[in-house]
Amino acid sequence: MQYVYIKDSEGYVSKKLKSEVCKGEKIISEKAYLKASGLAYYEKTFGHGGARENAGRKSKFSQPLKIQMRVTKEEKDFISYAREHGLILANLMKV
């Protein structure tokens, strides 16, 4: 099933199956079809349509989101002390 672009004896253009082409119709190129039908002008003026800008799958980032929590100055100092000295919180929780 191969489609071709045809121009009839009156000058109208259309797209048909190759097996449906009649005697008075002339096979033309796709470029000539787009120009004669006005689709080339429409495409140039209004664009192709399609999906919205930024639509589709969202990009995945290499780093997960950073979670921010409000802590007091003492809690912040304890967290930095624990990180510096390699304290494991799970071991401290068992005590």
PDB file of C-alpha atoms in Angstrom:
ATOM      1  CA  MET A   1       0.000   0.000   0.000  1.00  0.00           C
ATOM      2  CA  GLN A   2       1.941   2.930  -1.333  1.00  0.00           C
ATOM      3  CA  TYR A   3       0.459   6.418  -1.340  1.00  0.00           C
ATOM      4  CA  VAL A   4       1.141   8.882  -4.168  1.00  0.00           C
ATOM      5  CA  TYR A   5       0.232  12.511  -4.718  1.00  0.00           C
ATOM      6  CA  ILE A   6      -1.896  13.201  -7.775  1.00  0.00           C
ATOM      7  CA  LYS A   7      -3.158  16.192  -9.708  1.00  0.00           C
ATOM      8  CA  ASP A   8      -6.395  15.761 -11.655  1.00  0.00           C
ATOM      9  CA  SER A   9      -7.398  17.412 -14.933  1.00  0.00           C
ATOM     10  CA  GLU A  10      -9.009  20.362 -13.110  1.00  0.00           C
ATOM     11  CA  GLY A  11      -5.862  21.123 -11.098  1.00  0.00           C
ATOM     12  CA  TYR A  12      -6.951  19.727  -7.726  1.00  0.00           C
ATOM     13  CA  VAL A  13      -4.381  17.755  -5.768  1.00  0.00           C
ATOM     14  CA  SER A  14      -4.914  14.848  -3.385  1.00  0.00           C
ATOM     15  CA  LYS A  15      -3.247  11.833  -1.834  1.00  0.00           C
ATOM     16  CA  LYS A  16      -4.357   8.375  -2.989  1.00  0.00           C
ATOM     17  CA  LEU A  17      -3.238   4.792  -3.068  1.00  0.00           C
ATOM     18  CA  LYS A  18      -1.160   3.980  -6.125  1.00  0.00           C
ATOM     19  CA  SER A  19      -3.723   1.339  -7.169  1.00  0.00           C
ATOM     20  CA  GLU A  20      -6.565   3.926  -7.142  1.00  0.00           C
ATOM     21  CA  VAL A  21      -4.999   6.369  -9.636  1.00  0.00           C
ATOM     22  CA  CYS A  22      -7.325   7.002 -12.607  1.00  0.00           C
ATOM     23  CA  LYS A  23      -6.461   7.694 -16.234  1.00  0.00           C
ATOM     24  CA  GLY A  24      -6.809  11.512 -16.184  1.00  0.00           C
ATOM     25  CA  GLU A  25      -4.698  11.991 -13.040  1.00  0.00           C
ATOM     26  CA  LYS A  26      -1.010  12.885 -13.026  1.00  0.00           C
ATOM     27  CA  ILE A  27       1.380  11.735 -10.290  1.00  0.00           C
ATOM     28  CA  ILE A  28       3.302  14.675  -8.778  1.00  0.00           C
ATOM     29  CA  SER A  29       6.022  15.005  -6.120  1.00  0.00           C
ATOM     30  CA  GLU A  30       5.319  15.617  -2.451  1.00  0.00           C
ATOM     31  CA  LYS A  31       6.854  19.087  -2.654  1.00  0.00           C
ATOM     32  CA  ALA A  32       4.545  20.062  -5.533  1.00  0.00           C
ATOM     33  CA  TYR A  33       1.572  18.623  -3.610  1.00  0.00           C
ATOM     34  CA  LEU A  34       2.392  20.651  -0.483  1.00  0.00           C
ATOM     35  CA  LYS A  35       2.763  23.842  -2.520  1.00  0.00           C
ATOM     36  CA  ALA A  36      -0.428  23.350  -4.571  1.00  0.00           C
ATOM     37  CA  SER A  37      -2.565  22.334  -1.588  1.00  0.00           C
ATOM     38  CA  GLY A  38      -1.416  25.235   0.586  1.00  0.00           C
ATOM     39  CA  LEU A  39      -0.048  22.963   3.303  1.00  0.00           C
ATOM     40  CA  ALA A  40       3.477  24.336   2.812  1.00  0.00           C
ATOM     41  CA  TYR A  41       2.228  27.888   3.433  1.00  0.00           C
ATOM     42  CA  TYR A  42       0.247  26.758   6.474  1.00  0.00           C
ATOM     43  CA  GLU A  43       3.260  24.930   7.904  1.00  0.00           C
ATOM     44  CA  LYS A  44       5.501  27.925   7.355  1.00  0.00           C
ATOM     45  CA  THR A  45       3.005  30.397   8.860  1.00  0.00           C
ATOM     46  CA  PHE A  46       1.569  28.473  11.798  1.00  0.00           C
ATOM     47  CA  GLY A  47       4.135  25.762  12.489  1.00  0.00           C
ATOM     48  CA  HIS A  48       3.486  22.092  12.836  1.00  0.00           C
ATOM     49  CA  GLY A  49       1.445  22.181  16.041  1.00  0.00           C
ATOM     50  CA  GLY A  50       2.478  19.228  18.146  1.00  0.00           C
ATOM     51  CA  ALA A  51       3.174  18.969  21.834  1.00  0.00           C
ATOM     52  CA  ARG A  52       3.339  21.882  24.232  1.00  0.00           C
ATOM     53  CA  GLU A  53       6.673  23.397  25.123  1.00  0.00           C
ATOM     54  CA  ASN A  54       8.448  21.408  27.889  1.00  0.00           C
ATOM     55  CA  ALA A  55       5.901  18.588  27.616  1.00  0.00           C
ATOM     56  CA  GLY A  56       6.977  14.978  27.938  1.00  0.00           C
ATOM     57  CA  ARG A  57       9.106  13.041  30.345  1.00  0.00           C
ATOM     58  CA  LYS A  58      10.863  15.080  32.945  1.00  0.00           C
ATOM     59  CA  SER A  59      14.626  14.804  33.215  1.00  0.00           C
ATOM     60  CA  LYS A  60      16.063  12.849  36.108  1.00  0.00           C
ATOM     61  CA  PHE A  61      18.734  14.544  38.146  1.00  0.00           C
ATOM     62  CA  SER A  62      21.860  12.816  39.398  1.00  0.00           C
ATOM     63  CA  GLN A  63      21.341  14.105  42.939  1.00  0.00           C
ATOM     64  CA  PRO A  64      18.108  13.703  44.877  1.00  0.00           C
ATOM     65  CA  LEU A  65      16.359  16.701  46.330  1.00  0.00           C
ATOM     66  CA  LYS A  66      17.946  18.263  49.375  1.00  0.00           C
ATOM     67  CA  ILE A  67      15.722  18.148  52.434  1.00  0.00           C
ATOM     68  CA  GLN A  68      15.971  21.127  54.701  1.00  0.00           C
ATOM     69  CA  MET A  69      14.964  20.965  58.335  1.00  0.00           C
ATOM     70  CA  ARG A  70      14.994  23.763  60.852  1.00  0.00           C
ATOM     71  CA  VAL A  71      17.188  22.854  63.788  1.00  0.00           C
ATOM     72  CA  THR A  72      18.533  24.738  66.736  1.00  0.00           C
ATOM     73  CA  LYS A  73      22.146  25.835  67.053  1.00  0.00           C
ATOM     74  CA  GLU A  74      22.853  23.039  69.581  1.00  0.00           C
ATOM     75  CA  GLU A  75      21.412  20.371  67.278  1.00  0.00           C
ATOM     76  CA  LYS A  76      23.445  21.687  64.365  1.00  0.00           C
ATOM     77  CA  ASP A  77      26.624  21.627  66.460  1.00  0.00           C
ATOM     78  CA  PHE A  78      25.889  18.053  67.592  1.00  0.00           C
ATOM     79  CA  ILE A  79      25.338  16.895  63.983  1.00  0.00           C
ATOM     80  CA  SER A  80      28.619  18.461  62.821  1.00  0.00           C
ATOM     81  CA  TYR A  81      30.461  16.959  65.859  1.00  0.00           C
ATOM     82  CA  ALA A  82      28.983  13.499  65.094  1.00  0.00           C
ATOM     83  CA  ARG A  83      30.055  13.732  61.444  1.00  0.00           C
ATOM     84  CA  GLU A  84      33.587  14.831  62.335  1.00  0.00           C
ATOM     85  CA  HIS A  85      34.106  12.055  64.894  1.00  0.00           C
ATOM     86  CA  GLY A  86      32.344   9.266  62.953  1.00  0.00           C
ATOM     87  CA  LEU A  87      29.595   8.644  65.474  1.00  0.00           C
ATOM     88  CA  ILE A  88      26.975   6.157  64.266  1.00  0.00           C
ATOM     89  CA  LEU A  89      23.513   7.211  65.353  1.00  0.00           C
ATOM     90  CA  ALA A  90      22.126   3.661  65.242  1.00  0.00           C
ATOM     91  CA  ASN A  91      24.708   2.544  67.837  1.00  0.00           C
ATOM     92  CA  LEU A  92      23.910   5.507  70.068  1.00  0.00           C
ATOM     93  CA  MET A  93      20.182   4.770  69.897  1.00  0.00           C
ATOM     94  CA  LYS A  94      20.740   1.213  71.225  1.00  0.00           C
ATOM     95  CA  VAL A  95      22.319   2.534  74.429  1.00  0.00           C
TER      96      VAL A  95
END
